[in-house]
PDB file of C-alpha atoms and ligand atoms in Angstrom:
ATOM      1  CA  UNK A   1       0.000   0.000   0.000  1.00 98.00           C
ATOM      2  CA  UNK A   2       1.242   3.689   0.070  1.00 98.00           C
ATOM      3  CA  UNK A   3       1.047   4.988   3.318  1.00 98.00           C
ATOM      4  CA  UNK A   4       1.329   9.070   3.844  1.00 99.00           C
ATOM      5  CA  UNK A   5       2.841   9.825   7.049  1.00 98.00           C
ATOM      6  CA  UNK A   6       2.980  13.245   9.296  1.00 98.00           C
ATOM      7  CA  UNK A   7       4.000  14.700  12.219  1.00 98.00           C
ATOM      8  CA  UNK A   8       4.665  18.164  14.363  1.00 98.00           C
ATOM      9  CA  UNK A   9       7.422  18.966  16.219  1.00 97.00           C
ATOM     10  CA  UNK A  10       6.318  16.647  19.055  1.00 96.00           C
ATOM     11  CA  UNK A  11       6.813  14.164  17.152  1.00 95.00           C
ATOM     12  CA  UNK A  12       9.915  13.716  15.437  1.00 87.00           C
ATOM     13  CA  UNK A  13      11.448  10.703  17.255  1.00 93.00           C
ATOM     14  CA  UNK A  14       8.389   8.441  17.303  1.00 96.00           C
ATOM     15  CA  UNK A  15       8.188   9.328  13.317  1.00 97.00           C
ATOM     16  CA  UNK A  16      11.506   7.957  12.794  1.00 96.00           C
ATOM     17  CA  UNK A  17      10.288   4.596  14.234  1.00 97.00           C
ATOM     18  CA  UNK A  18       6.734   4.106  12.708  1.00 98.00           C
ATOM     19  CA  UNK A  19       8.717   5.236   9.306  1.00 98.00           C
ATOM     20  CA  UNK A  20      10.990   2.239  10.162  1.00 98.00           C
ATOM     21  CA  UNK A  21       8.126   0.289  10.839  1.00 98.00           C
ATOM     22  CA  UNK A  22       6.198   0.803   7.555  1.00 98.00           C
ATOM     23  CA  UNK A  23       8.719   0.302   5.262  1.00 98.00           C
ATOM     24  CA  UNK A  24       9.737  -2.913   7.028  1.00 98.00           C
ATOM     25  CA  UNK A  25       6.197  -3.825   6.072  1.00 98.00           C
ATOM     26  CA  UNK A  26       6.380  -3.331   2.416  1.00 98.00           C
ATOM     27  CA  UNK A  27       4.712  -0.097   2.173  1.00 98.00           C
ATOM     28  CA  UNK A  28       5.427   3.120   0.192  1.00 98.00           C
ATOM     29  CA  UNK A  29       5.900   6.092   2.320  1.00 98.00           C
ATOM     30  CA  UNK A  30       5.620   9.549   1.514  1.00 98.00           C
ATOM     31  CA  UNK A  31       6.609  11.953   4.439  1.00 98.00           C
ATOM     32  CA  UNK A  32       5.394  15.476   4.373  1.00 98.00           C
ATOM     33  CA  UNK A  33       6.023  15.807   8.210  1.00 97.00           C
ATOM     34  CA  UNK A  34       8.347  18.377  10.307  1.00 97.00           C
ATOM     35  CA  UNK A  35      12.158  17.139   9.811  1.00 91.00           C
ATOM     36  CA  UNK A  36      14.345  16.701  12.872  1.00 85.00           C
ATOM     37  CA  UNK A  37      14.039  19.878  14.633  1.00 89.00           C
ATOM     38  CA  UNK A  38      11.679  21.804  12.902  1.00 94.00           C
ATOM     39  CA  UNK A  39       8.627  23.391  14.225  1.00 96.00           C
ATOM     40  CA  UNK A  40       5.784  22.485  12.298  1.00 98.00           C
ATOM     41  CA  UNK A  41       2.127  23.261  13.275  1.00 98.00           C
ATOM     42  CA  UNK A  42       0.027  20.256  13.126  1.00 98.00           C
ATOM     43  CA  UNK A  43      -2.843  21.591  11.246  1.00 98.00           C
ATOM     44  CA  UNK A  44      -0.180  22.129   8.415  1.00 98.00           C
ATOM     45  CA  UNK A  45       0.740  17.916   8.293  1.00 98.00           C
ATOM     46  CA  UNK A  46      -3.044  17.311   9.365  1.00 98.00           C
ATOM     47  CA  UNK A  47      -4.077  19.144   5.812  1.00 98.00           C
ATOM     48  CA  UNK A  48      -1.018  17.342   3.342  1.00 98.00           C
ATOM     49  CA  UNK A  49      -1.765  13.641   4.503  1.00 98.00           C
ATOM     50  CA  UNK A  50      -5.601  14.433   4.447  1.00 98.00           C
ATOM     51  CA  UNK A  51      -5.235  15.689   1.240  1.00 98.00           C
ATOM     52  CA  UNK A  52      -2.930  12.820  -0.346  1.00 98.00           C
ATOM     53  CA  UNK A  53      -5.487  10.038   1.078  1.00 98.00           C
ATOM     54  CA  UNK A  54      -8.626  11.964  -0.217  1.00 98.00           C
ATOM     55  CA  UNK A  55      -6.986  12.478  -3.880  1.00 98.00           C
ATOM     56  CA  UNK A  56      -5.939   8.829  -3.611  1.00 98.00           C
ATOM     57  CA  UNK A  57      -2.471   9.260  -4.260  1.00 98.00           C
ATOM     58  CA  UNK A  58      -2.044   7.553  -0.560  1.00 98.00           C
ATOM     59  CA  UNK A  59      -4.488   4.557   0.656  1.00 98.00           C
ATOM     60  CA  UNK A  60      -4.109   5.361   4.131  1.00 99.00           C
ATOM     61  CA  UNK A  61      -2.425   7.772   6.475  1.00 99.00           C
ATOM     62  CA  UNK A  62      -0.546   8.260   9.828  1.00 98.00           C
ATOM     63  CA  UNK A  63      -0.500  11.456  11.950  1.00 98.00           C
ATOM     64  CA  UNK A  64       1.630  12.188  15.054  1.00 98.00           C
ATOM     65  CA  UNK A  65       1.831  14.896  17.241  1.00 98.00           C
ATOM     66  CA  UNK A  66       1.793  15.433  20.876  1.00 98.00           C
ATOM     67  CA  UNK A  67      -1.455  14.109  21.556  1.00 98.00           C
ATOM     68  CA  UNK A  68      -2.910  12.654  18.490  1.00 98.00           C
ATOM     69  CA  UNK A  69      -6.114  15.028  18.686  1.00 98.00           C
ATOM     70  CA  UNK A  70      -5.040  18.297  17.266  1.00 98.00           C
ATOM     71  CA  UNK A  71      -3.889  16.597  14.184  1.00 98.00           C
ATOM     72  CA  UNK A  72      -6.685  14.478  13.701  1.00 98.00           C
ATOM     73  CA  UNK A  73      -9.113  17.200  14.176  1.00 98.00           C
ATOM     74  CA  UNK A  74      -7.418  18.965  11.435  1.00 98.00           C
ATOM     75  CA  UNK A  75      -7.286  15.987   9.120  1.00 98.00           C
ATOM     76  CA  UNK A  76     -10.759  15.541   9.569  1.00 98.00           C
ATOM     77  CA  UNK A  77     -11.832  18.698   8.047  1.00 97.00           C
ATOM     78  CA  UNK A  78     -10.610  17.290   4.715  1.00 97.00           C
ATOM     79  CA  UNK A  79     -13.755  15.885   2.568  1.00 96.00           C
ATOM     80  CA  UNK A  80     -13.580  12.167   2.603  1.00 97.00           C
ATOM     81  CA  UNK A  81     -11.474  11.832   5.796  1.00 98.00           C
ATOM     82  CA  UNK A  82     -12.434   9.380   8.416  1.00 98.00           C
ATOM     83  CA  UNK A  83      -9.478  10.114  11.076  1.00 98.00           C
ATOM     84  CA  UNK A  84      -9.348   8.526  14.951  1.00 98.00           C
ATOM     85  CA  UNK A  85      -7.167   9.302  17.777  1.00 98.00           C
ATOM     86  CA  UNK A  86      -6.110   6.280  18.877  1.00 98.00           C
ATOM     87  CA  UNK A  87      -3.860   5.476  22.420  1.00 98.00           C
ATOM     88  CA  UNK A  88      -4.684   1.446  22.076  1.00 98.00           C
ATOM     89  CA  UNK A  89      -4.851  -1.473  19.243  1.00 98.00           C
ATOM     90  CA  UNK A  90      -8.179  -2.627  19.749  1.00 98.00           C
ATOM     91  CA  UNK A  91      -9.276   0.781  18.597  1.00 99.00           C
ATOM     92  CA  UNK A  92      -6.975   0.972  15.616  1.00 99.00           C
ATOM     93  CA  UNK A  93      -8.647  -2.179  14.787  1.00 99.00           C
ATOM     94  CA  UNK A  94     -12.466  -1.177  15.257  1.00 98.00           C
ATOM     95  CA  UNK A  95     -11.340   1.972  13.682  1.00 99.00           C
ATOM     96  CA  UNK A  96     -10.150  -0.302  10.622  1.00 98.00           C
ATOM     97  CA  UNK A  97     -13.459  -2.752  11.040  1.00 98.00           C
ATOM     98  CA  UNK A  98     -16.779  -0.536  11.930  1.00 98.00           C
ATOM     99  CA  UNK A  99     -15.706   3.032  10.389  1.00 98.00           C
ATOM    100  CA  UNK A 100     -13.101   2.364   7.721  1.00 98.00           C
ATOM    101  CA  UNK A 101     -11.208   5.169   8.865  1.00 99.00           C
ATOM    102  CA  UNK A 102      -8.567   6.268   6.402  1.00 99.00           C
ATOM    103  CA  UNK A 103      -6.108   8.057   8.627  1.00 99.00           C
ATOM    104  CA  UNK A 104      -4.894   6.872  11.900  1.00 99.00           C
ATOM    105  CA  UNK A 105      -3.329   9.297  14.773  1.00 99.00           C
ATOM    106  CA  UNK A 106      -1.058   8.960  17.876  1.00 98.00           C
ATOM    107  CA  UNK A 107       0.028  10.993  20.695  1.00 98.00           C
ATOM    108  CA  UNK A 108       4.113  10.768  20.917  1.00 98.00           C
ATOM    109  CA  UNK A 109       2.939  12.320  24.026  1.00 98.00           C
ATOM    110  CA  UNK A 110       0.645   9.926  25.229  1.00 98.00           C
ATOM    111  CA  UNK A 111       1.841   6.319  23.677  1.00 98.00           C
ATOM    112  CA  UNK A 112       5.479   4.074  24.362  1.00 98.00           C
ATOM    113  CA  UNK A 113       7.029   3.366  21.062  1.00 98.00           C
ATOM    114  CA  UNK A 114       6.034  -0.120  21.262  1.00 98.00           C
ATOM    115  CA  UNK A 115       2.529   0.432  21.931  1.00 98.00           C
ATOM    116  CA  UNK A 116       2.373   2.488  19.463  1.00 98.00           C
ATOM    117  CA  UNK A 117       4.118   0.126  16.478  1.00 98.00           C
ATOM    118  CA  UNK A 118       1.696  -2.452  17.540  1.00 98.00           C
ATOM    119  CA  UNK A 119      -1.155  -0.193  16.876  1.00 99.00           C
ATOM    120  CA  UNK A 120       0.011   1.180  13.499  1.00 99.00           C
ATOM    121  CA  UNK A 121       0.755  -2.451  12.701  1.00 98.00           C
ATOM    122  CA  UNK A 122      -3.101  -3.050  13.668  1.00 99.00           C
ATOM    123  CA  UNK A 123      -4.408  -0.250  11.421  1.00 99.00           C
ATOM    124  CA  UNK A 124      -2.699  -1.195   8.589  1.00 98.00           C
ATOM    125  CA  UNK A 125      -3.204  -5.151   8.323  1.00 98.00           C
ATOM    126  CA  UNK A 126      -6.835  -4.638   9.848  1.00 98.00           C
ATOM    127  CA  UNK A 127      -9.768  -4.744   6.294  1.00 98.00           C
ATOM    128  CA  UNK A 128     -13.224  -3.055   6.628  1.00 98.00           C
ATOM    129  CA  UNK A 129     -15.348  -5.077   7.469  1.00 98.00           C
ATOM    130  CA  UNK A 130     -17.716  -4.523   4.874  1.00 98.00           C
ATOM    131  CA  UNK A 131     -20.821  -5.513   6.884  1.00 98.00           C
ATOM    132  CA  UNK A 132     -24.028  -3.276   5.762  1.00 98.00           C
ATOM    133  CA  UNK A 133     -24.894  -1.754   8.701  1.00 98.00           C
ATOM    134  CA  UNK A 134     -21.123  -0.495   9.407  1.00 98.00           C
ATOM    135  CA  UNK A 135     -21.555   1.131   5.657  1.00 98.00           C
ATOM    136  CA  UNK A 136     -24.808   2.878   6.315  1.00 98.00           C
ATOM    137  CA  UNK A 137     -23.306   4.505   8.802  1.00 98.00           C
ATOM    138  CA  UNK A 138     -20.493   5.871   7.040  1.00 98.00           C
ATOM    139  CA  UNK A 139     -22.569   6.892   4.304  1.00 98.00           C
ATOM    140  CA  UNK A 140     -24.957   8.798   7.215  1.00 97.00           C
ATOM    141  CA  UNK A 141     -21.174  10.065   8.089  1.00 97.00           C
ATOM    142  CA  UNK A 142     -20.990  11.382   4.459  1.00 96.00           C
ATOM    143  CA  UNK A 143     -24.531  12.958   4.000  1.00 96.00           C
ATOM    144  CA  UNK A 144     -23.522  14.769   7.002  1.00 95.00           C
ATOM    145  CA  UNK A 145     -20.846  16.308   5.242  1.00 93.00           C
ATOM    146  CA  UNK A 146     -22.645  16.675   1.796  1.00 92.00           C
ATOM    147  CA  UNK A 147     -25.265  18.859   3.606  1.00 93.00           C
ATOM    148  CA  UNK A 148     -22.793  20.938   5.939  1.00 81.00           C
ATOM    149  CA  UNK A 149     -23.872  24.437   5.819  1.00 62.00           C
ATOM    150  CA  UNK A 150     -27.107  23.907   4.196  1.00 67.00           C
TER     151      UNK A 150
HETATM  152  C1  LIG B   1       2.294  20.863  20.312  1.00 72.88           C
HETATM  153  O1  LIG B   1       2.924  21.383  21.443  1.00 72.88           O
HETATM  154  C2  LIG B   1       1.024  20.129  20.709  1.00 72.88           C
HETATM  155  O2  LIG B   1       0.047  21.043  21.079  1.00 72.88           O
HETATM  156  C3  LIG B   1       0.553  19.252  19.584  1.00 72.88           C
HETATM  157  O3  LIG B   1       1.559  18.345  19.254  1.00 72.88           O
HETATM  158  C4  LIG B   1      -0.673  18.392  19.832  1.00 72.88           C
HETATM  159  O4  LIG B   1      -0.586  17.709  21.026  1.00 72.88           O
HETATM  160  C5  LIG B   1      -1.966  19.054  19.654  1.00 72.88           C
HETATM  161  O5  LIG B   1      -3.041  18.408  19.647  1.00 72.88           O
END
């Protein structure tokens, strides 16, 4: 698959081993995260992944930045972006499962590095699940965002 990856500046270090971690998997990475001691504000890697899953020149992303949330909240404002905060792997897999969320986040802040490859690991092997009444939901999801502002 081709992953997108990105991060703030509270993340730089954990990057470095998810990166590791994908790659060892197979996948194609692009990286449009803050190097090695920039400062980056996370709305600014929030928007690039969102944007490379929704074009589909990525089939999934990962965000990281202190907490997981800002970054996710900011991905999420992208059309077609189903993004979770996630601190444990039974999450990443519902995530995966009920919601077919396209963009997974972690806190650097908030999660080990192990705990954390195990959940990426978990998003990324995990399918949808397919089953109807998962889909009608993310379709209600959709209409929701069809008819903002209306
Ligand atoms: C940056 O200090 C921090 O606010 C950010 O990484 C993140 O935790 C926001 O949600």
């Amino acid at each position: 698959m081709k992953i997108a990856i990105g991060n703030d500046h509270a993340a730089g270090e954990l990057k470095d081993v998810i990166m590791e971690l994908i790659l060892s998997m197979g996948h194609e990475l692009t990286d449009v995260g803050a190097a090695a001691g920039e400062a980056v504000d996370y709305p600014i890697p929030g928007e690039k992944v969102a944007r490379l899953v929704a074009a589909g020149d990525a089939d999934l992303g990962v965000l990281i930045c202190g907490t997981g949330v800002g970054i996710s909240l900011a991905a999420n404002k992208v059309k077609g972006i189903r993004a979770a905060a996630v601190s444990d792997t039974a999450t990443a897999r519902l995530i995966r499962e009920h919601n077919n969320a396209n963009v997974i986040a972690i806190g650097a802040r908030i999660v080990g590095s192990e705990l954390a490859k195990d959940i990426i690991k978990t998003f990324l092997t995990t399918p949808f699940s397919g089953e109807e009444r998962h889909q009608r939901r993310i379709d209600m999801i959709s209409a929701v965002e069809e008819n903002f502002g209306k």
